[in-house]
Short mmCIF file of C-alpha atoms in Angstrom, two decimals:
data_model
loop_
_atom_site.label_atom_id
_atom_site.label_comp_id
_atom_site.label_asym_id
_atom_site.label_seq_id
_atom_site.Cartn_x
_atom_site.Cartn_y
_atom_site.Cartn_z
CA MET J 1 112.68 54.17 -53.61
CA GLU J 2 114.62 56.26 -55.91
CA VAL J 3 117.28 58.38 -54.52
CA THR J 4 118.57 61.38 -56.80
CA LYS J 5 121.79 63.43 -56.39
CA THR J 6 123.18 66.10 -59.01
CA VAL J 7 127.16 65.63 -59.05
CA VAL J 8 128.89 69.23 -60.06
CA LEU J 9 131.58 68.91 -62.32
CA LYS J 10 134.05 71.52 -63.23
CA LEU J 11 135.82 71.16 -67.47
CA LYS J 12 139.44 71.82 -67.27
CA LYS J 13 139.58 73.22 -70.70
CA PRO J 14 135.83 74.91 -71.97
CA ASP J 15 136.22 75.94 -75.71
CA LYS J 16 134.57 79.03 -77.70
CA GLY J 17 131.48 76.71 -79.08
CA ILE J 18 130.32 76.30 -75.51
CA ARG J 19 129.54 79.51 -74.85
CA LYS J 20 128.33 79.87 -79.25
CA THR J 21 126.10 76.99 -78.22
CA MET J 22 124.68 78.41 -75.05
CA GLU J 23 123.84 81.60 -76.51
CA LYS J 24 121.27 79.79 -79.55
CA TYR J 25 120.44 77.64 -77.15
CA THR J 26 119.55 80.34 -74.59
CA GLU J 27 117.74 82.38 -77.72
CA GLY J 28 115.56 79.51 -78.97
CA MET J 29 114.75 79.39 -75.25
CA ASN J 30 113.47 83.11 -74.96
CA PHE J 31 111.69 82.43 -78.34
CA ALA J 32 109.76 79.76 -77.21
CA SER J 33 108.84 81.33 -73.55
CA ASN J 34 107.07 83.90 -76.15
CA VAL J 35 105.09 81.46 -77.24
CA VAL J 36 104.00 80.51 -74.17
CA TYR J 37 103.67 84.10 -73.05
CA GLU J 38 101.40 84.81 -75.64
CA TYR J 39 99.66 82.05 -75.34
CA GLY J 40 98.38 83.05 -72.48
CA GLU J 41 99.02 79.90 -70.12
CA PRO J 42 101.25 77.09 -69.64
CA LEU J 43 101.69 74.58 -72.40
CA SER J 44 102.69 70.97 -72.46
CA ALA J 45 106.50 69.97 -73.94
CA ASN J 46 104.80 68.27 -76.57
CA LYS J 47 102.83 71.32 -78.09
CA LEU J 48 105.20 73.54 -77.09
CA GLN J 49 107.60 71.40 -78.84
CA LYS J 50 104.77 71.64 -82.31
CA LEU J 51 104.93 74.94 -81.80
CA THR J 52 108.41 75.67 -82.10
CA TYR J 53 110.32 73.50 -83.42
CA LYS J 54 110.74 74.60 -87.33
CA HIS J 55 111.40 77.91 -85.67
CA LEU J 56 114.02 76.57 -83.21
CA ARG J 57 115.92 74.33 -86.39
CA GLU J 58 116.01 77.18 -89.61
CA ASN J 59 115.52 79.63 -88.06
CA ILE J 60 118.14 79.67 -84.81
CA GLY J 61 120.40 77.17 -85.97
CA LEU J 62 119.94 74.49 -82.82
CA LEU J 63 119.92 70.32 -83.03
CA SER J 64 117.02 68.16 -83.55
CA GLN J 65 117.32 66.87 -79.92
CA MET J 66 118.41 70.46 -78.29
CA SER J 67 114.88 71.80 -79.86
CA CYS J 68 113.25 69.45 -78.15
CA ASN J 69 114.77 69.86 -74.91
CA VAL J 70 114.15 73.70 -74.94
CA ALA J 71 110.40 72.83 -75.22
CA ARG J 72 110.45 70.83 -71.71
CA GLN J 73 112.82 73.08 -70.18
CA VAL J 74 110.88 76.28 -71.34
CA SER J 75 107.55 74.09 -70.27
CA GLY J 76 108.92 73.35 -67.22
CA ALA J 77 109.91 76.85 -65.98
CA TYR J 78 105.89 77.92 -67.11
CA LYS J 79 104.21 75.46 -64.70
CA SER J 80 106.68 76.56 -62.17
CA LEU J 81 105.53 79.64 -62.94
CA GLN J 82 101.66 78.88 -62.69
CA GLU J 83 102.31 76.77 -59.01
CA GLN J 84 103.84 80.31 -57.58
CA ILE J 85 100.45 81.87 -59.20
CA GLU J 86 97.92 79.43 -57.54
CA LYS J 87 99.72 80.31 -54.13
CA GLY J 88 99.50 84.27 -54.72
CA LYS J 89 103.24 84.46 -54.60
CA ALA J 90 103.12 85.22 -58.19
CA GLU J 91 101.57 86.61 -61.55
CA TRP J 92 101.93 85.83 -64.61
CA LYS J 93 104.80 87.09 -66.87
CA GLN J 94 107.19 86.15 -69.70
CA ILE J 95 110.06 84.64 -68.06
CA GLU J 96 113.61 85.43 -69.94
CA PHE J 97 116.37 82.98 -69.78
CA GLU J 98 119.63 84.28 -69.34
CA PRO J 99 123.08 82.33 -71.26
CA THR J 100 124.01 80.28 -68.08
CA ASN J 101 123.46 76.49 -68.91
CA ILE J 102 122.35 74.01 -71.59
CA LYS J 103 120.28 71.09 -70.43
CA PHE J 104 121.17 67.42 -72.37
CA SER J 105 119.38 64.28 -72.91
CA TYR J 106 121.75 60.90 -71.83
CA ARG J 107 123.47 58.98 -74.53
CA ARG J 108 121.14 61.99 -77.37
CA ASP J 109 123.61 64.92 -76.57
CA TYR J 110 125.71 63.65 -73.85
CA LYS J 111 128.05 60.51 -71.92
CA ILE J 112 130.30 61.00 -69.01
CA ASN J 113 132.62 58.87 -67.60
CA GLN J 114 135.09 59.86 -64.82
CA GLU J 115 137.74 61.79 -67.23
CA LYS J 116 135.45 62.93 -69.94
CA LEU J 117 132.61 65.01 -70.83
CA SER J 118 131.37 64.17 -74.43
CA ILE J 119 127.94 66.29 -75.09
CA THR J 120 126.27 67.97 -78.48
CA THR J 121 127.82 71.68 -79.49
CA LEU J 122 126.81 73.26 -82.68
CA ASP J 123 129.92 72.36 -83.86
CA GLY J 124 129.35 68.92 -83.66
CA ARG J 125 130.17 66.22 -80.86
CA LYS J 126 133.28 67.37 -78.68
CA GLU J 127 134.55 66.14 -75.66
CA TYR J 128 135.84 67.86 -72.78
CA GLU J 129 137.96 66.49 -69.51
CA ILE J 130 136.53 67.37 -66.51
CA ILE J 131 138.68 67.12 -62.73
CA ASN J 132 138.38 63.93 -61.09
CA TYR J 133 136.77 64.79 -57.94
CA SER J 134 137.81 62.47 -55.41
CA TYR J 135 133.90 62.62 -53.98
CA ALA J 136 132.35 61.80 -57.25
CA LYS J 137 134.57 58.15 -57.96
CA GLN J 138 130.85 56.64 -56.34
CA TYR J 139 128.49 58.15 -59.07
CA PHE J 140 130.68 56.35 -61.57
CA SER J 141 129.24 52.56 -61.20
CA ASP J 142 126.59 50.88 -62.64
CA GLU J 143 123.69 51.08 -59.96
CA TRP J 144 123.51 54.48 -60.51
CA LYS J 145 121.18 55.93 -63.72
CA TYR J 146 122.03 58.85 -65.96
CA LEU J 147 119.32 61.77 -66.48
CA ALA J 148 118.74 64.71 -67.93
CA SER J 149 121.53 67.07 -66.91
CA GLU J 150 123.03 70.73 -67.44
CA LEU J 151 125.99 72.63 -68.41
CA VAL J 152 125.95 75.80 -66.39
CA GLU J 153 128.32 78.87 -66.31
CA HIS J 154 128.72 79.63 -62.68
CA ARG J 155 129.40 83.11 -61.24
CA ASP J 156 133.35 82.50 -61.51
CA GLY J 157 132.75 82.14 -64.88
CA GLU J 158 133.77 78.50 -65.09
CA TYR J 159 131.33 76.20 -66.73
CA TYR J 160 130.74 73.39 -64.55
CA PHE J 161 128.68 70.13 -65.30
CA HIS J 162 125.74 69.25 -63.17
CA LEU J 163 125.73 65.50 -63.38
CA SER J 164 122.00 64.01 -62.80
CA CYS J 165 121.76 60.47 -61.53
CA GLU J 166 119.36 57.45 -59.50
CA ARG J 167 119.14 54.51 -57.77
CA GLU J 168 117.58 52.61 -56.16
CA VAL J 169 117.91 52.20 -52.78
CA GLU J 170 116.28 49.12 -50.25
CA GLU J 171 114.26 51.43 -47.15
CA LYS J 172 111.74 48.93 -44.70
CA PRO J 173 108.38 49.73 -44.73
CA MET J 174 106.99 52.35 -42.82
CA GLU J 175 104.51 49.74 -40.94
CA GLU J 176 107.96 47.81 -39.94
CA ALA J 177 109.90 50.13 -38.40
CA SER J 178 110.88 49.98 -35.29
CA ASN J 179 113.95 52.21 -34.21
CA PHE J 180 113.21 55.92 -34.77
CA MET J 181 115.24 59.35 -34.19
CA GLY J 182 113.75 62.72 -33.77
CA ILE J 183 116.02 65.67 -34.03
CA ASP J 184 115.56 68.83 -32.53
CA VAL J 185 117.08 71.96 -34.42
CA GLY J 186 117.92 75.38 -32.72
CA ILE J 187 120.32 78.47 -32.08
CA ASN J 188 122.33 76.64 -29.34
CA TYR J 189 122.91 72.85 -30.96
CA LEU J 190 122.01 73.09 -34.36
CA ALA J 191 120.58 69.69 -33.66
CA VAL J 192 120.00 67.27 -31.07
CA CYS J 193 119.31 63.59 -31.90
CA THR J 194 117.86 60.84 -29.65
CA THR J 195 117.03 57.51 -30.67
CA THR J 196 114.05 55.08 -29.41
CA ASP J 197 116.93 53.38 -27.57
CA LYS J 198 117.54 56.35 -25.80
CA ASN J 199 120.74 57.09 -27.25
CA GLN J 200 121.67 60.98 -27.78
CA ALA J 201 123.96 62.75 -29.69
CA PHE J 202 124.62 67.14 -29.48
CA PHE J 203 126.02 68.54 -33.14
CA GLY J 204 126.93 71.85 -33.64
CA LYS J 205 126.92 73.31 -30.39
CA GLY J 206 127.54 77.62 -30.43
CA MET J 207 127.68 77.27 -34.63
CA ALA J 208 124.59 78.82 -35.27
CA LYS J 209 124.86 81.95 -32.93
CA ASP J 210 128.86 82.39 -33.23
CA LEU J 211 128.88 82.88 -37.17
CA ARG J 212 125.15 85.05 -37.33
CA LYS J 213 126.34 87.48 -34.63
CA THR J 214 130.27 87.86 -36.05
CA TYR J 215 128.42 88.30 -39.03
CA LYS J 216 125.90 91.19 -37.66
CA LYS J 217 128.45 93.13 -36.25
CA MET J 218 130.33 93.41 -39.04
CA ARG J 219 127.19 94.42 -41.59
CA GLU J 220 126.23 97.01 -39.27
CA ARG J 221 130.06 98.34 -38.60
CA LEU J 222 129.93 98.77 -42.61
CA LYS J 223 126.62 100.14 -42.84
CA THR J 224 127.65 102.60 -40.63
CA LYS J 225 130.50 103.97 -42.92
CA GLY J 226 127.88 104.59 -46.29
CA THR J 227 130.70 104.61 -48.89
CA PHE J 228 130.47 103.22 -51.67
CA SER J 229 133.45 100.61 -51.21
CA ALA J 230 131.55 99.32 -47.68
CA LEU J 231 128.29 98.74 -49.64
CA LYS J 232 130.51 96.52 -52.02
CA ARG J 233 132.15 94.72 -49.39
CA LEU J 234 128.80 94.16 -47.79
CA LYS J 235 127.34 92.13 -50.45
CA ALA J 236 130.21 90.07 -50.84
CA LEU J 237 130.07 89.67 -47.00
CA SER J 238 126.55 88.40 -47.19
CA GLY J 239 127.09 85.61 -49.75
CA LYS J 240 129.86 84.78 -47.76
CA GLU J 241 127.99 84.08 -44.91
CA LYS J 242 125.82 82.30 -46.74
CA ARG J 243 128.04 79.74 -48.04
CA LEU J 244 129.81 79.40 -44.20
CA MET J 245 125.72 78.35 -43.28
CA LYS J 246 125.41 75.98 -46.47
CA GLN J 247 129.38 74.33 -45.74
CA HIS J 248 127.75 74.24 -41.65
CA ASN J 249 124.36 72.56 -42.20
CA HIS J 250 126.13 69.68 -44.90
CA LYS J 251 128.67 69.16 -42.42
CA VAL J 252 126.58 68.90 -39.57
CA SER J 253 123.56 66.62 -41.44
CA LYS J 254 126.34 64.27 -42.85
CA GLU J 255 127.75 63.82 -38.54
CA ILE J 256 123.94 63.13 -37.84
CA VAL J 257 123.48 60.68 -40.71
CA GLU J 258 126.04 58.40 -40.26
CA TYR J 259 124.98 58.91 -36.32
CA ALA J 260 121.60 57.18 -37.13
CA LYS J 261 123.28 54.73 -39.66
CA GLU J 262 125.57 53.98 -36.69
CA GLN J 263 122.23 53.67 -34.48
CA ASN J 264 120.25 51.90 -36.83
CA VAL J 265 117.48 54.20 -37.20
CA ASP J 266 114.65 53.19 -39.87
CA VAL J 267 112.61 56.09 -39.30
CA ILE J 268 114.07 60.32 -39.05
CA GLY J 269 111.51 62.62 -37.73
CA MET J 270 111.59 66.25 -37.94
CA GLU J 271 109.45 68.83 -37.36
CA ASP J 272 107.51 70.65 -39.90
CA LEU J 273 108.96 73.87 -39.75
CA THR J 274 106.80 75.95 -42.92
CA ASN J 275 105.87 78.46 -39.98
CA ILE J 276 108.44 78.45 -37.69
CA ARG J 277 109.18 82.49 -38.10
CA ASP J 278 105.81 83.56 -36.66
CA ASN J 279 104.85 80.15 -34.18
CA THR J 280 108.23 79.86 -31.91
CA GLU J 281 108.60 81.54 -28.89
CA VAL J 282 112.66 83.27 -28.87
CA ARG J 283 113.93 85.08 -25.90
CA LYS J 284 114.49 88.60 -28.10
CA ARG J 285 118.58 88.53 -27.98
CA ASP J 286 118.25 85.57 -29.89
CA ARG J 287 115.73 86.48 -32.32
CA TYR J 288 117.90 87.47 -34.76
CA CYS J 289 119.75 84.33 -35.07
CA HIS J 290 116.73 81.58 -34.89
CA GLU J 291 114.98 83.66 -37.62
CA SER J 292 118.16 84.27 -40.05
CA TRP J 293 119.35 81.02 -39.78
CA SER J 294 118.30 78.45 -42.68
CA PHE J 295 117.29 74.94 -39.93
CA LYS J 296 114.89 74.58 -43.57
CA GLN J 297 118.15 74.07 -45.23
CA LEU J 298 119.96 71.64 -42.64
CA GLN J 299 116.58 69.32 -42.59
CA LYS J 300 116.39 69.41 -46.57
CA TYR J 301 120.14 67.87 -46.36
CA ILE J 302 119.45 65.76 -43.85
CA GLU J 303 116.56 64.04 -45.75
CA TYR J 304 118.18 63.39 -48.63
CA LYS J 305 121.09 62.35 -47.05
CA ALA J 306 119.44 60.25 -44.68
CA LYS J 307 117.67 58.88 -48.23
CA GLU J 308 120.43 57.43 -49.55
CA ARG J 309 121.07 55.71 -46.81
CA GLY J 310 118.30 53.85 -46.84
CA ILE J 311 116.59 56.04 -44.08
CA ARG J 312 113.23 57.13 -44.14
CA VAL J 313 112.19 61.05 -42.58
CA LYS J 314 109.11 62.10 -41.15
CA TYR J 315 107.78 65.34 -40.22
CA VAL J 316 105.58 66.61 -38.24
CA ASP J 317 103.77 69.22 -36.01
CA PRO J 318 106.01 71.26 -34.63
CA GLU J 319 103.01 72.49 -31.85
CA ASP J 320 104.69 72.36 -28.46
CA THR J 321 107.03 70.14 -28.54
CA SER J 322 108.86 72.44 -26.56
CA LYS J 323 106.54 72.96 -23.78
CA THR J 324 105.34 69.39 -23.58
CA CYS J 325 106.84 66.69 -20.90
CA SER J 326 108.43 63.99 -22.84
CA ARG J 327 107.71 62.02 -19.27
CA CYS J 328 104.52 62.66 -18.93
CA GLY J 329 102.83 64.98 -21.64
CA HIS J 330 102.06 67.51 -19.05
CA ILE J 331 102.00 70.74 -21.58
CA ASN J 332 102.66 74.08 -19.68
CA ARG J 333 104.93 77.09 -21.35
CA ASN J 334 106.72 77.36 -17.93
CA ASN J 335 108.63 73.63 -18.17
CA ARG J 336 110.90 75.52 -20.11
CA ARG J 337 113.62 77.94 -18.50
CA GLY J 338 116.24 78.25 -21.82
CA LEU J 339 118.31 75.45 -21.81
CA ASP J 340 116.26 73.77 -18.70
CA PHE J 341 113.65 71.85 -18.74
CA LYS J 342 111.38 70.97 -15.47
CA CYS J 343 108.04 69.60 -15.85
CA GLN J 344 105.81 71.67 -13.31
CA SER J 345 103.35 68.25 -12.81
CA CYS J 346 105.68 65.44 -12.61
CA GLY J 347 109.03 67.26 -11.44
CA TYR J 348 110.66 65.29 -14.61
CA GLU J 349 114.49 67.28 -15.29
CA LEU J 350 117.07 66.41 -18.75
CA HIS J 351 118.63 69.06 -21.17
CA ALA J 352 115.50 71.31 -23.26
CA ASP J 353 116.54 70.32 -26.41
CA LEU J 354 116.73 66.96 -25.52
CA ASN J 355 113.32 67.10 -24.72
CA GLY J 356 111.94 68.53 -27.63
CA ALA J 357 113.83 65.92 -29.45
CA ARG J 358 111.99 63.30 -27.82
CA ASN J 359 108.43 64.44 -28.00
CA ILE J 360 109.38 64.50 -31.83
CA GLU J 361 110.92 60.90 -31.98
CA HIS J 362 107.67 59.99 -29.94
CA ARG J 363 105.53 60.96 -32.42
CA VAL J 364 107.03 59.63 -35.43
CA LYS J 365 106.51 56.67 -33.36
CA ASP J 366 103.25 57.09 -32.96
CA PHE J 367 102.21 57.86 -36.67
CA ARG J 368 104.39 54.06 -36.97
CA HIS J 369 101.61 53.01 -34.44
CA ASP J 370 98.17 54.65 -35.85
CA LEU J 371 99.31 52.79 -39.23
CA GLU J 372 100.00 49.65 -38.39
CA SER J 373 96.96 49.56 -35.23
CA GLN J 374 94.52 52.99 -36.21
CA GLY J 375 95.20 54.10 -32.53
CA SER J 376 98.34 55.86 -30.75
CA CYS J 377 101.14 54.23 -28.68
CA GLN J 378 101.96 55.79 -25.15
CA PRO J 379 105.61 57.38 -24.93
CA PRO J 380 107.34 54.68 -23.74
CA ASP J 381 109.10 54.85 -19.69
CA VAL J 382 111.84 56.77 -18.92
CA ASP J 383 115.44 55.93 -17.34
CA ALA J 384 115.41 57.92 -13.58
CA ASN J 385 118.92 58.64 -14.45
CA GLU J 386 118.68 60.23 -17.92
CA THR J 387 120.75 63.55 -18.98
CA THR J 388 119.58 66.74 -17.72
CA SER J 389 121.25 70.18 -18.71
CA ALA J 390 124.65 71.00 -17.92
#
């Protein structure tokens, strides 16, 4: 399986040549965008290149490879727009590009090592020093293959190279998997994990509640003031809150995948949260926190970190995972009361989030058995001395 990674590297001393190249590149993007818009439907990169190449080279002054990259990038943007249109989420429109990024092809117009980035600009080939982040060293080895990458101007006004790379990772076939881990995400604990071997771990206790409630109070206080400075601070506060949430999700996802690796997990199972806000029952006092925390972001972080370690990820149907007894399979909404789960049929008790994680583990394991035998496996026996909520 191929794993793709984007490594963000800051340029130490960018010059005016980068800004000039970026502005001309964007001019070319908007010209090509107008061609597609007037055509009335997405164009393939090859067809768009044929229609725009001469103008990009002679009138705008882009170099040969830049002109090819413009066609590919604009074509991709309109294909994405078309996908949104087909889902009923957008209408046909002309895409306007801002001078904030340039696409480069590896070897043709960029080369890179741990210290320097060499890129093609309108002033010729130039080298720029990059900040040597310790975490990035692992990506400068022969096992990584470099792909088309972007130079991006961030909101802080600094330039960063978004290095895209990929490598092969060995992954056990689903049919051969034997150790599974179910992950239940939520507001009391960001994640509760349990494996086929009944090992379990709780991550991020109270993180979601504490962060969201703190910022909710601050927002309400600023909204009450209604002054210009309060509204300005409110906007800055929103950005800070999102950054903190992202940091929490990164930290917890890393811990979860490290735990999965320690437990020799072959497949991680998680709920498909596509319609989580519509289909999940949450107490009124917790509703804001539940709806505003990015659980899907946490899952995506877990997914790509797991794939980097050769662990498969399978999403399962979330229906009734919180109401189903992980021992006998009985479904009843009264089985769960807050953090406590007590089966109304067999009397089995344990932490409610752990029960949900076990049901997820069962479902991904059942999927594996279905592949192997076209049947379904029975829920495993449960030890009598299992964990209950504190």
